[in-house]
GROMACS .gro file of C-alpha atoms in nm:
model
  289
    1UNK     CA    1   8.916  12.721   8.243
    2UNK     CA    2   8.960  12.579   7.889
    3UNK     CA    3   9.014  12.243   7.790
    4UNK     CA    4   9.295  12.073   7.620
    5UNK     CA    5   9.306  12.214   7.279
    6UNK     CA    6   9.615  12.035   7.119
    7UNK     CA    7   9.739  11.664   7.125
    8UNK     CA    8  10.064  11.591   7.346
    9UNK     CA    9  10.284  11.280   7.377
   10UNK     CA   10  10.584  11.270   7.553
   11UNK     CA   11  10.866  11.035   7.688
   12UNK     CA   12  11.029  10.989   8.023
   13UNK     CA   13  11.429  10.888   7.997
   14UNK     CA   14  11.548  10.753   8.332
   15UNK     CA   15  11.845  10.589   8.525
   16UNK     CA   16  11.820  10.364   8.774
   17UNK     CA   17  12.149  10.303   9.008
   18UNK     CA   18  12.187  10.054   9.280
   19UNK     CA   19  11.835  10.063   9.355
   20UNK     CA   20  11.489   9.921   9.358
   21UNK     CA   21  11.272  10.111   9.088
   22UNK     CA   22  10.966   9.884   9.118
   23UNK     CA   23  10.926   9.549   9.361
   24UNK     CA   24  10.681   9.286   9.290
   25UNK     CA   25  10.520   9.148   9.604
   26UNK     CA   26  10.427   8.808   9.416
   27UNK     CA   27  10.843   8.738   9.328
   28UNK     CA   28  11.001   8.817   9.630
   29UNK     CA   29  10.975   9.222   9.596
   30UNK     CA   30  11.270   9.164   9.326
   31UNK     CA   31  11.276   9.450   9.043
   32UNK     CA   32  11.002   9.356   8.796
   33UNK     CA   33  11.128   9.186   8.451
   34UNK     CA   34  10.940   9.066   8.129
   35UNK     CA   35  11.011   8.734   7.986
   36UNK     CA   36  11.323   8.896   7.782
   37UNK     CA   37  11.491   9.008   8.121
   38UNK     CA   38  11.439   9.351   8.103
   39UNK     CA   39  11.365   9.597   8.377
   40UNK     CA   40  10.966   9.709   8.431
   41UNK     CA   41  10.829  10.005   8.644
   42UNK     CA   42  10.438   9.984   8.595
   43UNK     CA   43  10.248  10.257   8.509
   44UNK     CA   44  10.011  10.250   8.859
   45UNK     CA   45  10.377  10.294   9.059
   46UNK     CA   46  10.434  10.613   8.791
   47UNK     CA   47  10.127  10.756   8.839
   48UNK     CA   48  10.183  10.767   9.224
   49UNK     CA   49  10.495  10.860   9.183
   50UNK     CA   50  10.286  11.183   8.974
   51UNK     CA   51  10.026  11.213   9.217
   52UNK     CA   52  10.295  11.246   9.478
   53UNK     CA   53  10.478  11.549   9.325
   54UNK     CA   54  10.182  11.706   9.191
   55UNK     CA   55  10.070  11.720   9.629
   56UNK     CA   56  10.398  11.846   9.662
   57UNK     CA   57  10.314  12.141   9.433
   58UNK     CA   58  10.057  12.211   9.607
   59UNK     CA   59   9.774  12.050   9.424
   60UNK     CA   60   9.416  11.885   9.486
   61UNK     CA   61   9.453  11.489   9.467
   62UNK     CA   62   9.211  11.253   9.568
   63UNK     CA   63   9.398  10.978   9.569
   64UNK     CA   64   9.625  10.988   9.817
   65UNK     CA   65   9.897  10.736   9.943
   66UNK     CA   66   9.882  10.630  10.358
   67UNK     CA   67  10.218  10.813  10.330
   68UNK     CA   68  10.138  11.107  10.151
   69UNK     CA   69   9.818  11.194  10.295
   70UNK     CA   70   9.755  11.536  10.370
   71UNK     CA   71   9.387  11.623  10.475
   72UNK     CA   72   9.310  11.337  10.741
   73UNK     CA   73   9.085  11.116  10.545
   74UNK     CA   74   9.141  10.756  10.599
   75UNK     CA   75   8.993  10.651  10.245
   76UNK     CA   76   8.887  10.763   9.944
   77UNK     CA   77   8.500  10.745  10.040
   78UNK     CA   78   8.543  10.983  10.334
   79UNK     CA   79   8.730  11.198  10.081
   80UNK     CA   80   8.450  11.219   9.850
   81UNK     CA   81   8.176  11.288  10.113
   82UNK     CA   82   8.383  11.536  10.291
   83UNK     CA   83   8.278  11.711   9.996
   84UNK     CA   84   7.967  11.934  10.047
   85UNK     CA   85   7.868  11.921   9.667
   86UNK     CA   86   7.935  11.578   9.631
   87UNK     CA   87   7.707  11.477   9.931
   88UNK     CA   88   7.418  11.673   9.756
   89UNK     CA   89   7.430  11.463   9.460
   90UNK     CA   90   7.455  11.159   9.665
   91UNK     CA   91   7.095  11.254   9.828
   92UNK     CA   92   6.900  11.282   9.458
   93UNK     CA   93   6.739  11.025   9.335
   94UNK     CA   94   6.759  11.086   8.973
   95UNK     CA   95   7.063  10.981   8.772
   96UNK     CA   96   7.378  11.264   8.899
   97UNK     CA   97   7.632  11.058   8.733
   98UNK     CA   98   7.757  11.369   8.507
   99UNK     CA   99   7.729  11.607   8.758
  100UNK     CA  100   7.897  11.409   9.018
  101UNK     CA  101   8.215  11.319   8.770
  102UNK     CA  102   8.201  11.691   8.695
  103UNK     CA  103   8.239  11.838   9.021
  104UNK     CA  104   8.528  11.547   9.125
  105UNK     CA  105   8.711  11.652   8.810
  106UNK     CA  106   8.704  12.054   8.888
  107UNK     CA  107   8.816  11.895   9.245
  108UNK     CA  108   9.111  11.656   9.202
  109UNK     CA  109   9.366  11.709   8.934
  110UNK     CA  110   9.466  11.364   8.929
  111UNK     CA  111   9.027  11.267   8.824
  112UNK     CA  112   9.072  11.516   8.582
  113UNK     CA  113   9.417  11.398   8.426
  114UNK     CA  114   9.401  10.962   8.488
  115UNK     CA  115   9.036  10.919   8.572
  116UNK     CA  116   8.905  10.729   8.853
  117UNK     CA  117   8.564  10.466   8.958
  118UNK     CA  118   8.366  10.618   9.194
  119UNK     CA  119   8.199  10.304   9.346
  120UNK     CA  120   8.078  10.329   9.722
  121UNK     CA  121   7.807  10.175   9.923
  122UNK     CA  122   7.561  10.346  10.119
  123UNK     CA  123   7.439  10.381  10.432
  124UNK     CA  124   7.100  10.274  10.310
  125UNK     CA  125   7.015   9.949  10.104
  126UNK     CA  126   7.018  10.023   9.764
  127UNK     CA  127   7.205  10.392   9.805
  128UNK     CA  128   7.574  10.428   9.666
  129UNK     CA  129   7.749  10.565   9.408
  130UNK     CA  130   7.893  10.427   9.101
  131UNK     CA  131   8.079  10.649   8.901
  132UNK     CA  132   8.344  10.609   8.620
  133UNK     CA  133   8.557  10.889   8.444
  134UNK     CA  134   8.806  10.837   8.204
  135UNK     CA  135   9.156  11.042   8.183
  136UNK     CA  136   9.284  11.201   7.925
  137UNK     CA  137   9.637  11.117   8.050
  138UNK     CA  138   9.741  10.806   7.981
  139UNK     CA  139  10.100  10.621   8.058
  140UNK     CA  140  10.254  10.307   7.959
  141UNK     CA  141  10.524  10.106   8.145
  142UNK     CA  142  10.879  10.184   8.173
  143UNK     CA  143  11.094   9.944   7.997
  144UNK     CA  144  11.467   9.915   8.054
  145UNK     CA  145  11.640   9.961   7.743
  146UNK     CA  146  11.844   9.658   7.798
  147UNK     CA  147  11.844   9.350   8.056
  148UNK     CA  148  11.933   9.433   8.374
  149UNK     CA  149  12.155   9.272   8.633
  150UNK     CA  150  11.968   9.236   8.961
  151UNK     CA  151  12.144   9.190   9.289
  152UNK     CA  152  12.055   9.027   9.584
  153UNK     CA  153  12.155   9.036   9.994
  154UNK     CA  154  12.043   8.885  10.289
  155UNK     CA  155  11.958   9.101  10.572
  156UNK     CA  156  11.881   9.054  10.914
  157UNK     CA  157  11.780   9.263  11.246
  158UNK     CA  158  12.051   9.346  11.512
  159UNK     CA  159  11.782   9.382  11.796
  160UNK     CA  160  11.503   9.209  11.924
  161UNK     CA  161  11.168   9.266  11.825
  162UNK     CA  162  10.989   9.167  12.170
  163UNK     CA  163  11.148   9.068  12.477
  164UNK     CA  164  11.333   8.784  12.539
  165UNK     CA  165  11.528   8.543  12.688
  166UNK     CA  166  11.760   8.522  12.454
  167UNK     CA  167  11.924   8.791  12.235
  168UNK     CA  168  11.989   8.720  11.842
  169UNK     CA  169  11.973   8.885  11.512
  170UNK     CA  170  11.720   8.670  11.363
  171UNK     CA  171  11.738   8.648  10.960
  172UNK     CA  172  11.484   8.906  10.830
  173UNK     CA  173  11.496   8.828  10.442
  174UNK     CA  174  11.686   8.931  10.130
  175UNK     CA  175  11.687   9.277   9.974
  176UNK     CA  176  11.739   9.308   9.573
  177UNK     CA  177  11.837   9.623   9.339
  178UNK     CA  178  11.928   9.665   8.999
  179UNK     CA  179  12.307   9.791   8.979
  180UNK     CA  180  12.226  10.018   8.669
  181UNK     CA  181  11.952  10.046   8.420
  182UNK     CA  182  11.816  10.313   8.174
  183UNK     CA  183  11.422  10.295   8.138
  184UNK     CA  184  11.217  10.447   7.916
  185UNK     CA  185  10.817  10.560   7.929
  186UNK     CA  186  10.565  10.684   7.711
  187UNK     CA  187  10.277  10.899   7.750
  188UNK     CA  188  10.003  11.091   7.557
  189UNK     CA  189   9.714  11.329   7.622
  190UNK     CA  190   9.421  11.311   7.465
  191UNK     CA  191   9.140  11.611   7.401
  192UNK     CA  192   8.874  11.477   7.313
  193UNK     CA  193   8.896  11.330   7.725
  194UNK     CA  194   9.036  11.629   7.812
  195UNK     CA  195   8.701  11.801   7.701
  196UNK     CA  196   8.523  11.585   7.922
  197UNK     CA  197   8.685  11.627   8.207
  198UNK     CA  198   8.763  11.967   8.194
  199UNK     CA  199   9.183  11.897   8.190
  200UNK     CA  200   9.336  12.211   8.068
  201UNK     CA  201   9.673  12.327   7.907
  202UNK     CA  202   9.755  12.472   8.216
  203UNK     CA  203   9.731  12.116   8.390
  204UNK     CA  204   9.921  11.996   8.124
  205UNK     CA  205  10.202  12.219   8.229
  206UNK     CA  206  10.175  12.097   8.568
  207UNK     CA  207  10.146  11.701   8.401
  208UNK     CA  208  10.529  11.802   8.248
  209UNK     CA  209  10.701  11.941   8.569
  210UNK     CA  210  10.569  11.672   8.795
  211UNK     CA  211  10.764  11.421   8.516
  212UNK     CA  212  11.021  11.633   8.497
  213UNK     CA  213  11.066  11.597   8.916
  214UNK     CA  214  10.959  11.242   8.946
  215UNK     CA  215  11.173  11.126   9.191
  216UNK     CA  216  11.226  11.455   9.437
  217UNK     CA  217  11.075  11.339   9.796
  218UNK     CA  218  11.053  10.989   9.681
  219UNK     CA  219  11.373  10.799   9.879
  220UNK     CA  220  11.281  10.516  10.058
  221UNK     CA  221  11.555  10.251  10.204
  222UNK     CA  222  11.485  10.053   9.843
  223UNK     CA  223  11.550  10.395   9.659
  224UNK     CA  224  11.817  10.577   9.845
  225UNK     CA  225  11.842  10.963   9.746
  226UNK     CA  226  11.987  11.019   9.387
  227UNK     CA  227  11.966  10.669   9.301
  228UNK     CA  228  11.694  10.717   9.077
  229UNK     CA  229  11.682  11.017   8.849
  230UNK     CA  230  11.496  11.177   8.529
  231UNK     CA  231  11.784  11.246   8.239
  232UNK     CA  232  11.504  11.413   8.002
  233UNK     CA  233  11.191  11.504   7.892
  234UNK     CA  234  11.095  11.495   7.574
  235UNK     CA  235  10.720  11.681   7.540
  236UNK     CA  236  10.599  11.685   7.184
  237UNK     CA  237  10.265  11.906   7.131
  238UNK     CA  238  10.075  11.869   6.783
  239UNK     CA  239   9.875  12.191   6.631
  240UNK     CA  240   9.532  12.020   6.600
  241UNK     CA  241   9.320  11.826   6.843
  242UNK     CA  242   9.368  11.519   6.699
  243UNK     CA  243   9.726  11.538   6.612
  244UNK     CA  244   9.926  11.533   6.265
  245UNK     CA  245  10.080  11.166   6.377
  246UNK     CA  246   9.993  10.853   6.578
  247UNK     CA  247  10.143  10.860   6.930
  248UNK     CA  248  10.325  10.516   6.820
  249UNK     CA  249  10.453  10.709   6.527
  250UNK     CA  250  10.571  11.007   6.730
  251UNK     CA  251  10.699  10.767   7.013
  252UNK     CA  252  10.931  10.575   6.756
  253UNK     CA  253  11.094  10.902   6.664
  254UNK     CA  254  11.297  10.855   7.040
  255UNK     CA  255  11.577  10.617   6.971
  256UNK     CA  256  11.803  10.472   7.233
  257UNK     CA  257  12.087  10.203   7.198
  258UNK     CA  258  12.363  10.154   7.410
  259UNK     CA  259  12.694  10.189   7.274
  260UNK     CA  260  12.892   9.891   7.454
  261UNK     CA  261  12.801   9.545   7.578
  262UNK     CA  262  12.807   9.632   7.905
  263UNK     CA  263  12.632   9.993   8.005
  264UNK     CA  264  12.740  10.116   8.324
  265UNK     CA  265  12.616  10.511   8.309
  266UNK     CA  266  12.392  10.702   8.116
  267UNK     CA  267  12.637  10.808   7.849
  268UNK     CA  268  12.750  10.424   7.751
  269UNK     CA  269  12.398  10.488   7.555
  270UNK     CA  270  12.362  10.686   7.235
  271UNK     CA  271  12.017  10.902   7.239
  272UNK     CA  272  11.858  11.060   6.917
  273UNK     CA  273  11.521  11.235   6.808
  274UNK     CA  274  11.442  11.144   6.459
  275UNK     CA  275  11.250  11.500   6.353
  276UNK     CA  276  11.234  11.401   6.011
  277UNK     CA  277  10.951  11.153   6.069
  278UNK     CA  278  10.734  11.383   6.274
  279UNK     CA  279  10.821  11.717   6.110
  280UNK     CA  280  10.564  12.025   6.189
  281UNK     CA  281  10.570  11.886   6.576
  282UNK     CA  282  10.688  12.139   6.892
  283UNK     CA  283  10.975  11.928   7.079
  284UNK     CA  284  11.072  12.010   7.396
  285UNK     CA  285  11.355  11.853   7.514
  286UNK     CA  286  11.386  11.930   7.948
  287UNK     CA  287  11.654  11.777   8.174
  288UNK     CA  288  11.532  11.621   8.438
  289UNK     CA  289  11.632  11.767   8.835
   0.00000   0.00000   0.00000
């Protein structure tokens, strides 16, 4: 299987409606914001989000949510040793670093495309494994294009979690969403990684439909179904390894301003692709499902 052999960046346009894109456990579980008030979905909770559909599509992951887990291994070390190859390099005694980050990446699509540390004690003193590869695939946080409103309600149970004397609906906490937001993320892929870790064009095709389905088989009572949802794609492929443009450059060409003072759907916002900056560039432009 060939590797990489052309540059690709590429942007993810989403909406977010009455719902939870992101919590953070050190503020409550309230929707992440920056200092400026806008809406944040980190990158780690979009590359699960990618893992997840990419295990949906039937692929090889290694890491795998508690959730989402699909071969009966409890963590990632009893992954890795299930492995028969893997176990064999564990037993050398020379260095197998290179070998053992080759045969994870041929494994796991999701080594291959983000990367992953391989760092696990063994049985014996002095035996583990300490591994690094880097991904070719790399993601930066979704940003809401404007502040977003976040509200908040107090919930509470209507039974009784052990028995009783008494019978109450004790107060169980407060539950926050963000009525409506538009986010936006970036992303590139980069050959020269891809070389090394053997990520092809054909995983890069699998990369753009797992984006392109983010949210399918991903509700959850903070993310009811349809509340979250991909509006486009936009998948930009250069004609040389390296790339005729920076990804900043090619990023800036996606320009996105809403179009009253108060948004309240996807087309209050005007969305344009300034080609005349990155000219000689394949866009795709894919609706998201």
């Amino acid at each position: 299987m060939m590797s990489l052999d052309h540059k690709i960046d590429f942007a993810v346009v989403l909406t977010v409606h009455k719902a939870n894109p992101n919590g953070d456990p050190l503020n409550g579980n309230r929707p992440r914001q920056d200092y400026d008030g806008h809406g944040e979905i980190s990158d780690v909770a979009i590359k699960r989000k990618i893992r997840n559909r990419l295990l949906d599509m039937g692929e090889m992951v290694f890491v795998q949510s508690n959730d989402k887990q699909i071969d009966g291994y409890s963590s990632l070390k009893e992954r890795a040793e299930a492995h028969p190859e893997l176990v064999k390099l564990l037993q050398e005694k020379q260095d197998m670093s290179d070998r053992f980050a080759s045969v994870a990446c041929l494994e796991w699509i999701d080594v291959r495309s983000f990367g992953q540390v391989f760092s696990f004690k063994g049985k014996a003193k002095g035996k583990g494994v300490s591994v690094g590869v880097r991904g070719p695939v790399s993601i930066h946080t979704a940003t809401s294009i404007d502040s977003i409103d976040i509200s908040s309600m107090q919930i509470t149970k209507s039974v009784n979690s052990e028995t009783s004397e008494g019978k109450g609906s004790d107060t169980m906490g407060m539950k926050h969403r963000v009525d409506f937001g538009v986010y936006v993320f970036y992303g590139s892929i980069n050959t020269q990684l891809a070389k090394k870790t053997q990520f092809s064009n054909e995983d890069a095709e699998k990369i753009k439909e797992a984006l392109r389905t983010l949210f399918v088989n991903d509700v959850s009572s903070a993310r009811p179904e349809g509340s979250m949802e991909v509006y486009k794609v936009y998948w930009w492929e250069h004609s040389s390894k390296l790339g005729q443009y920076s990804s900043a450059k090619v990023h800036r060409a996606l320009k996105i301003k809403s179009k009253t003072d108060e948004p309240k759907t996807i087309d209050d916002y005007a969305i344009e692709l300034d080609d005349s900056v990155i000219q000689g560039l394949k866009v795709e432009v894919i609706d998201g499902i």
